Coordinates of N, CA and C in Angstrom, one line a residue:
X1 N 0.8 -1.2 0.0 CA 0.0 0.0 0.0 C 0.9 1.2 0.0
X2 N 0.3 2.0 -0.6 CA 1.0 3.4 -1.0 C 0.5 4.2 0.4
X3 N 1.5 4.8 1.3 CA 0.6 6.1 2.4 C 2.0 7.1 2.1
X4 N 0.7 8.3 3.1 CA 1.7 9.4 3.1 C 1.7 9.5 4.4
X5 N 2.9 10.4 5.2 CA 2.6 10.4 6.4 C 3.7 11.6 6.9
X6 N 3.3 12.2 7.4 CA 4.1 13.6 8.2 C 5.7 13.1 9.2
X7 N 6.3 12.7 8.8 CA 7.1 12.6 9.9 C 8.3 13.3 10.3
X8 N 8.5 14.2 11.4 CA 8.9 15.3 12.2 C 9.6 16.1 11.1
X9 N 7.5 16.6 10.6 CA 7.8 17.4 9.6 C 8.0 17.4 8.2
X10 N 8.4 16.2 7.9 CA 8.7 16.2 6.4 C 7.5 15.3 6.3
X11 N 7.1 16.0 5.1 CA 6.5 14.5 4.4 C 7.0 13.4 3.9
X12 N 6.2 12.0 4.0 CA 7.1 11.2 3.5 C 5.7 10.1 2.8
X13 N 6.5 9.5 1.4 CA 5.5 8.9 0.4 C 6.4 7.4 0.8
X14 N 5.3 6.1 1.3 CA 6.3 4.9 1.5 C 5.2 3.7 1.0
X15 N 6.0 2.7 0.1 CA 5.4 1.5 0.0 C 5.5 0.6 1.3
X16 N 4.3 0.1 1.8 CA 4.6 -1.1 3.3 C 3.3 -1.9 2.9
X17 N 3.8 -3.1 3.2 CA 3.3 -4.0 3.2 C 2.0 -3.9 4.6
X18 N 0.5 -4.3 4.3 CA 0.0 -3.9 5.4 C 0.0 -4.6 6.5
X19 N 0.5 -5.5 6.6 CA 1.3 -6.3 8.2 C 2.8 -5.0 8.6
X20 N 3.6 -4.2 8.3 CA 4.4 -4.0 8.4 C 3.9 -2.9 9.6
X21 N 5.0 -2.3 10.9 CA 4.7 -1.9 12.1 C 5.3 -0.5 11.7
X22 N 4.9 0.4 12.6 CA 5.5 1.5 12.2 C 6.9 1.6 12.7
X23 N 6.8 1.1 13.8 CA 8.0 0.8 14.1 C 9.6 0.5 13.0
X24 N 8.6 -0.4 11.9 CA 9.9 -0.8 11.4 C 10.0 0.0 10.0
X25 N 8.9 0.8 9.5 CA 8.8 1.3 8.7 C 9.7 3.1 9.1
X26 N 9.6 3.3 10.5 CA 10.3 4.3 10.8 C 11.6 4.1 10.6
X27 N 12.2 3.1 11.2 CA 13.4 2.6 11.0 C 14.5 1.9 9.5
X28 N 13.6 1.2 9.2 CA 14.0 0.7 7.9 C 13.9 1.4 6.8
X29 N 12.8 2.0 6.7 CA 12.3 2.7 5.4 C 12.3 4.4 5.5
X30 N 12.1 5.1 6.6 CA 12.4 6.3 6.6 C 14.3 6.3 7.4
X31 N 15.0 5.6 8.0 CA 16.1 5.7 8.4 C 16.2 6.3 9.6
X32 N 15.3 6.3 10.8 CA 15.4 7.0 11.8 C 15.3 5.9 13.0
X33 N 16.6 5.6 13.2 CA 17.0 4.6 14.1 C 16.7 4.9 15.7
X34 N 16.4 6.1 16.0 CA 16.4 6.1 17.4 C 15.1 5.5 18.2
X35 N 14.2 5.1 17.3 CA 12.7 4.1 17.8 C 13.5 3.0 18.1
X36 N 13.9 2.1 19.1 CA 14.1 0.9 19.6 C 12.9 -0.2 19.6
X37 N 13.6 -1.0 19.4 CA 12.6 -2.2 19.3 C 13.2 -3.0 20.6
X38 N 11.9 -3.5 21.5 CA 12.8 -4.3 22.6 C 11.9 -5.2 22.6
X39 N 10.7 -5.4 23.2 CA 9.8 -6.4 23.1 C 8.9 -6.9 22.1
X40 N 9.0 -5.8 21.1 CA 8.2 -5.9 20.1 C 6.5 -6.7 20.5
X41 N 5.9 -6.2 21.7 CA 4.8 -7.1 22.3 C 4.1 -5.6 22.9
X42 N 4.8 -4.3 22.9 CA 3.9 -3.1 23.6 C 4.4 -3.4 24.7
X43 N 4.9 -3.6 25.3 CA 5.0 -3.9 26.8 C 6.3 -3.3 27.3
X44 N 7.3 -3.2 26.8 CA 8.4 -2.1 27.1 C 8.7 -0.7 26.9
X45 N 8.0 -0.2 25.8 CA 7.5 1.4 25.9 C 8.7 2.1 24.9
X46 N 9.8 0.8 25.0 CA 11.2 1.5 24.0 C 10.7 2.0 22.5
X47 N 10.0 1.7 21.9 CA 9.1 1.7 20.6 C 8.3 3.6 20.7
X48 N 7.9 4.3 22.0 CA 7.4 5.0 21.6 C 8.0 6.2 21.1
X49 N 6.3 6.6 20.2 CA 6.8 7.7 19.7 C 5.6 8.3 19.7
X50 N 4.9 9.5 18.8 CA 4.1 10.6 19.1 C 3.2 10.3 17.3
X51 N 2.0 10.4 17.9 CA 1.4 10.4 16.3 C 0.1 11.2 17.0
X52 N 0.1 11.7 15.7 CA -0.8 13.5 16.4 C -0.7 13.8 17.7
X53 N 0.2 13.7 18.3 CA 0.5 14.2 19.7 C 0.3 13.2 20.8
X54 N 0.0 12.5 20.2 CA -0.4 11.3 21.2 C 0.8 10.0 21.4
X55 N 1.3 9.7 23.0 CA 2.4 8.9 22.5 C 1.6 7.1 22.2
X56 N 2.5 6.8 21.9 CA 1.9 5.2 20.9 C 3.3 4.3 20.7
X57 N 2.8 3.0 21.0 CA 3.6 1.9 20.8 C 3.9 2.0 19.7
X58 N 4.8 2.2 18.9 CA 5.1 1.8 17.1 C 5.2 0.3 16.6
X59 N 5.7 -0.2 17.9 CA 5.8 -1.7 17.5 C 3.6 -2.2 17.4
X60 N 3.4 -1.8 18.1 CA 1.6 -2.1 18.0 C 1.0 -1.9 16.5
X61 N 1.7 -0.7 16.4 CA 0.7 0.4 15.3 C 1.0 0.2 14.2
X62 N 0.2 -0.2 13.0 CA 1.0 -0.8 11.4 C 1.1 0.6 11.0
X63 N 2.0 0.5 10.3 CA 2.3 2.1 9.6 C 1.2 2.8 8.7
X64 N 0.4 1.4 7.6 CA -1.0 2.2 7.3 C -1.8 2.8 7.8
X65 N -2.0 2.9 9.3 CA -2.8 3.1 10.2 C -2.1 4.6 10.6
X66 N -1.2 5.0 9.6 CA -0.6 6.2 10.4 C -0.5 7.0 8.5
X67 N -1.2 7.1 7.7 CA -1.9 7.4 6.8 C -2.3 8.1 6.7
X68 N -2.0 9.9 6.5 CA -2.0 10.9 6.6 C -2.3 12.2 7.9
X69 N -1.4 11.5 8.7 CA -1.1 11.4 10.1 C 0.3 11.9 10.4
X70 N 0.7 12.6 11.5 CA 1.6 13.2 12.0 C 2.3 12.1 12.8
X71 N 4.2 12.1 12.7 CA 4.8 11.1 13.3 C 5.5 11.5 13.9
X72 N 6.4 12.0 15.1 CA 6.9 12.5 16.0 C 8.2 11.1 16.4
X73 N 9.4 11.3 16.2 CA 10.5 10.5 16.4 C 11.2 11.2 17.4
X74 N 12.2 10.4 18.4 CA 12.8 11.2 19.1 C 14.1 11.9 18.2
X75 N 14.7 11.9 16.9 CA 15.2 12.5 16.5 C 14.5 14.3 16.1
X76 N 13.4 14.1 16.4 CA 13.0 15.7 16.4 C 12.6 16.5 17.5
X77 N 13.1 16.1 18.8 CA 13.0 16.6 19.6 C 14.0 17.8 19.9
X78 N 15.3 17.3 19.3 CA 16.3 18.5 19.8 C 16.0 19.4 18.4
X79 N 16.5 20.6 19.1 CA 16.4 21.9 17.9 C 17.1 21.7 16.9
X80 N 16.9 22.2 15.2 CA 17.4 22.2 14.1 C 18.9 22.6 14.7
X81 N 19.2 23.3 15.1 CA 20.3 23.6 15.5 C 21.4 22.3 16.3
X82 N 20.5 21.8 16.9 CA 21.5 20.9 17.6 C 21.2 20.8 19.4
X83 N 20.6 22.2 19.6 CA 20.4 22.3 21.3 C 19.3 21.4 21.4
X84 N 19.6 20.2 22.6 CA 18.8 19.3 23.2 C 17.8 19.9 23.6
X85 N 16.4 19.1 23.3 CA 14.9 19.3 24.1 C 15.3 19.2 25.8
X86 N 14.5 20.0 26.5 CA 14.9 20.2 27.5 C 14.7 18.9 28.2
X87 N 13.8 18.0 27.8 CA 14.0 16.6 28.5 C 15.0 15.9 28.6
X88 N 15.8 16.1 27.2 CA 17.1 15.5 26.8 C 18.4 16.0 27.7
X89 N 18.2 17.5 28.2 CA 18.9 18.1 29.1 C 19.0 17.8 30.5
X90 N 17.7 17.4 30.9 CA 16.9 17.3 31.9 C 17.9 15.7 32.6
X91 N 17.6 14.7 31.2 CA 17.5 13.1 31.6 C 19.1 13.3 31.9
X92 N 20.0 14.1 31.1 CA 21.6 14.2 31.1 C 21.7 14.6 32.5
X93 N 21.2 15.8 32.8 CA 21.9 16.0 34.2 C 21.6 15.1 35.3
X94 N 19.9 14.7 35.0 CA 19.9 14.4 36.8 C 20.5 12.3 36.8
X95 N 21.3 12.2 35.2 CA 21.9 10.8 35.2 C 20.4 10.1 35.2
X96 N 19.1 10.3 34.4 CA 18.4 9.4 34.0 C 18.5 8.4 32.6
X97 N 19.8 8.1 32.4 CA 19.7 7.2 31.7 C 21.5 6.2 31.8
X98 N 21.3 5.2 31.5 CA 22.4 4.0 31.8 C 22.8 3.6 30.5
X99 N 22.3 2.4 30.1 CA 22.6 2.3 28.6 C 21.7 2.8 27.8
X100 N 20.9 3.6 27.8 CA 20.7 4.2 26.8 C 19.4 3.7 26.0
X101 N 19.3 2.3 25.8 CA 18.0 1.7 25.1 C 16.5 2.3 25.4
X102 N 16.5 2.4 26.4 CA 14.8 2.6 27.1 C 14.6 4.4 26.6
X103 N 15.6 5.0 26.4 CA 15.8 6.9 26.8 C 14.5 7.1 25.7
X104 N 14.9 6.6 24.5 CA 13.9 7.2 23.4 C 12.6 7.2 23.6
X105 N 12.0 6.1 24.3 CA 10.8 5.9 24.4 C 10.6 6.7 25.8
X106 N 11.2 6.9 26.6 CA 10.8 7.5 27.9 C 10.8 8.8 27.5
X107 N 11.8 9.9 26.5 CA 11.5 11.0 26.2 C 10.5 11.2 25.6
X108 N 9.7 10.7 24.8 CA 8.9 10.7 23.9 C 7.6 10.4 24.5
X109 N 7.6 9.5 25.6 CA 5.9 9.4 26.2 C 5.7 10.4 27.3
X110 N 7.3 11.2 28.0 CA 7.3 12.2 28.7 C 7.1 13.6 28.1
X111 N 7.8 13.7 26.7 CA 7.1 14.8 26.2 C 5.9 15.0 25.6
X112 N 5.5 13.6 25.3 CA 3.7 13.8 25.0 C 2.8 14.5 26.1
X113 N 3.1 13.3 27.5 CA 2.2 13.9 28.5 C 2.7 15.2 29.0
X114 N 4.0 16.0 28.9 CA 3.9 17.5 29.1 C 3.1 18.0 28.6
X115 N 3.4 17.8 27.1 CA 2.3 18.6 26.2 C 0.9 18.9 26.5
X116 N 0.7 17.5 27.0 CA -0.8 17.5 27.1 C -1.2 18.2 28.3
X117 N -0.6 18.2 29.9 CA -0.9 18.7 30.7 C 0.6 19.1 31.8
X118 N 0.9 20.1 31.4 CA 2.5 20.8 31.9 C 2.3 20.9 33.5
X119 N 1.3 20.1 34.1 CA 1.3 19.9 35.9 C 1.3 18.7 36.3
X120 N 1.1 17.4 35.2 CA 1.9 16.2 35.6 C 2.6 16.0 36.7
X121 N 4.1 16.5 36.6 CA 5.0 16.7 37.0 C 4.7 17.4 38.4
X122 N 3.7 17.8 38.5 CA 3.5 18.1 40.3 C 2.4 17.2 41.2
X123 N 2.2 15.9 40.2 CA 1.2 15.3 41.1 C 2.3 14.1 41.4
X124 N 3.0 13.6 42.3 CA 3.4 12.8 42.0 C 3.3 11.3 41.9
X125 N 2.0 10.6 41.9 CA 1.5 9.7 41.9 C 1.1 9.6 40.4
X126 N 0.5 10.4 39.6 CA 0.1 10.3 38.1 C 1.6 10.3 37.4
X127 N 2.6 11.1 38.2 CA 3.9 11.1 37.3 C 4.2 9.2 37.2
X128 N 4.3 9.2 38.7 CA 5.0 7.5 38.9 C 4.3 6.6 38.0
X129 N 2.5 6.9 37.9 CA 1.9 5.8 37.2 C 2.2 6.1 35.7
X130 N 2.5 7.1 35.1 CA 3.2 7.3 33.9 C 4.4 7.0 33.3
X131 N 5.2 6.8 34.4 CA 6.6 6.3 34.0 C 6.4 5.2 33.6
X132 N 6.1 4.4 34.6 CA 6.1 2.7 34.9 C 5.3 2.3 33.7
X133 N 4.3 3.1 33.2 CA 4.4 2.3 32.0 C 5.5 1.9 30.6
X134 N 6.5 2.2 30.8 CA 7.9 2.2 30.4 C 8.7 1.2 30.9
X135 N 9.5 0.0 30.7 CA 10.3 -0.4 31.5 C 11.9 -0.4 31.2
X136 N 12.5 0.2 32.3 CA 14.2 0.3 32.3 C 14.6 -0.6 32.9
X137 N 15.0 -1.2 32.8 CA 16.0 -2.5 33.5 C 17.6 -2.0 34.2
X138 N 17.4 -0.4 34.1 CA 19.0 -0.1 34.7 C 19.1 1.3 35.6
X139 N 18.0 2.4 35.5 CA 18.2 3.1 36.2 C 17.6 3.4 37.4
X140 N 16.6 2.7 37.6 CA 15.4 2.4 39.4 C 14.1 3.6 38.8
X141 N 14.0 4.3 37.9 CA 13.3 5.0 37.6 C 13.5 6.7 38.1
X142 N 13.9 6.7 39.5 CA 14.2 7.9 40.4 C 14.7 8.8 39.6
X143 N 15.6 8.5 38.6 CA 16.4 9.6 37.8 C 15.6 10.2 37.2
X144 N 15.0 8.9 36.3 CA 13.8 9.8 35.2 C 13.0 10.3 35.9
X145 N 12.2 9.9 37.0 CA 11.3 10.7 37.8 C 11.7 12.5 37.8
X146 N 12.9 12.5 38.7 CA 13.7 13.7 38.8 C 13.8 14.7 37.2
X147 N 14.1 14.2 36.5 CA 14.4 14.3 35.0 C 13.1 15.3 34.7
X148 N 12.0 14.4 34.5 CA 10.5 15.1 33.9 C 10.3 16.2 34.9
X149 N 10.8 15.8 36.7 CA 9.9 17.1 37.1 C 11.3 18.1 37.1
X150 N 12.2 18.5 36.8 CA 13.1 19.3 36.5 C 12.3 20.0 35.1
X151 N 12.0 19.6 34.3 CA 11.3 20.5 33.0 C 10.2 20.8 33.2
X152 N 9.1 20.2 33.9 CA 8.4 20.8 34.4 C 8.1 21.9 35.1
X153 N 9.1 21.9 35.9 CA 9.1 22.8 37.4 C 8.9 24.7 36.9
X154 N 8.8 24.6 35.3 CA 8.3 25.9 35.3 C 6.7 25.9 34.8
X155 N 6.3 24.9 34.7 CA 4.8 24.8 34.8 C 4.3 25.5 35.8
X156 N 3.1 25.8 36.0 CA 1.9 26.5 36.6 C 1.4 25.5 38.0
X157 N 1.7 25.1 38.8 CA 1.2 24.2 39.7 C -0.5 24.0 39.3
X158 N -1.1 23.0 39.3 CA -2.6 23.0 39.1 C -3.3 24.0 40.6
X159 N -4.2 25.0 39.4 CA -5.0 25.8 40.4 C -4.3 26.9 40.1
X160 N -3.3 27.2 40.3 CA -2.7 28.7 39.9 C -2.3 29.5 38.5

């Protein structure tokens, strides 16, 4: 099947087979390797990425299904320039990340839910149940905890 699909920004025209995952259609056929594949089952979170704003397993999601639709990779998070997204700043200082495999998907479902509601980050019971849907095998989570509420911390506290 022939789709089109917005990905961070560019348009892109791709033949995929309709079994094929976005996951692998990001990676294989558009060249943007920083989507990890770890369980390929949804259940590790290394896969995510942002489709209309929304974060999403890529390993779940067939690429057809993302068919004139907006794709968000963590290669478009840092500025054209090169300056890291503040989460990417964020995960660097407070040492939320070890080897590295899980980061993409944790920046990527952390900057969806800022987007969506920039006081997350002060409840900290919805933060924790947000993370954990992610799994790291290396850094206890604490870092990344620290990490998300450091970029938030100029959010608006809910109510004010």
């Amino acid at each position: 099947m022939r789709i089109s699909l917005t990905v961070n920004g560019e348009e892109r025209h791709l033949e995929v087979e309709p079994r094929r995952t976005l996951a692998d259609a990001l990676r294989e056929d558009c060249g943007l390797t920083g989507t990890h594949l770890g369980c390929e089952q949804g259940v590790c979170g290394a896969c995510t990425v942002q489709v209309d704003g929304a974060a999403v397993r890529s390993c779940l999601m067939f690429a057809v299904q993302c068919d004139g639709r907006a794709v968000r990779t963590v290669e478009d998070l840092a500025a054209a320039d090169g300056t890291p997204h503040p989460l990417q700043a964020a995960f660097a200082a407070e040492h939320a990340l070890q080897c590295g495999f899980c980061t993409p998907g944790f920046l990527m479902l952390a900057a969806a839910a800022l987007e969506d509601d920039p006081s997350l980050a002060h409840d900290p019971e919805r933060l924790r149940e947000l993370l954990t849907s992610n799994l790291c095998r290396c850094t206890g989570y604490e870092a990344i905890r620290r990490a998300v509420r450091r970029v938030a911390e100029a959010a608006p506290a809910p109510g004010k």
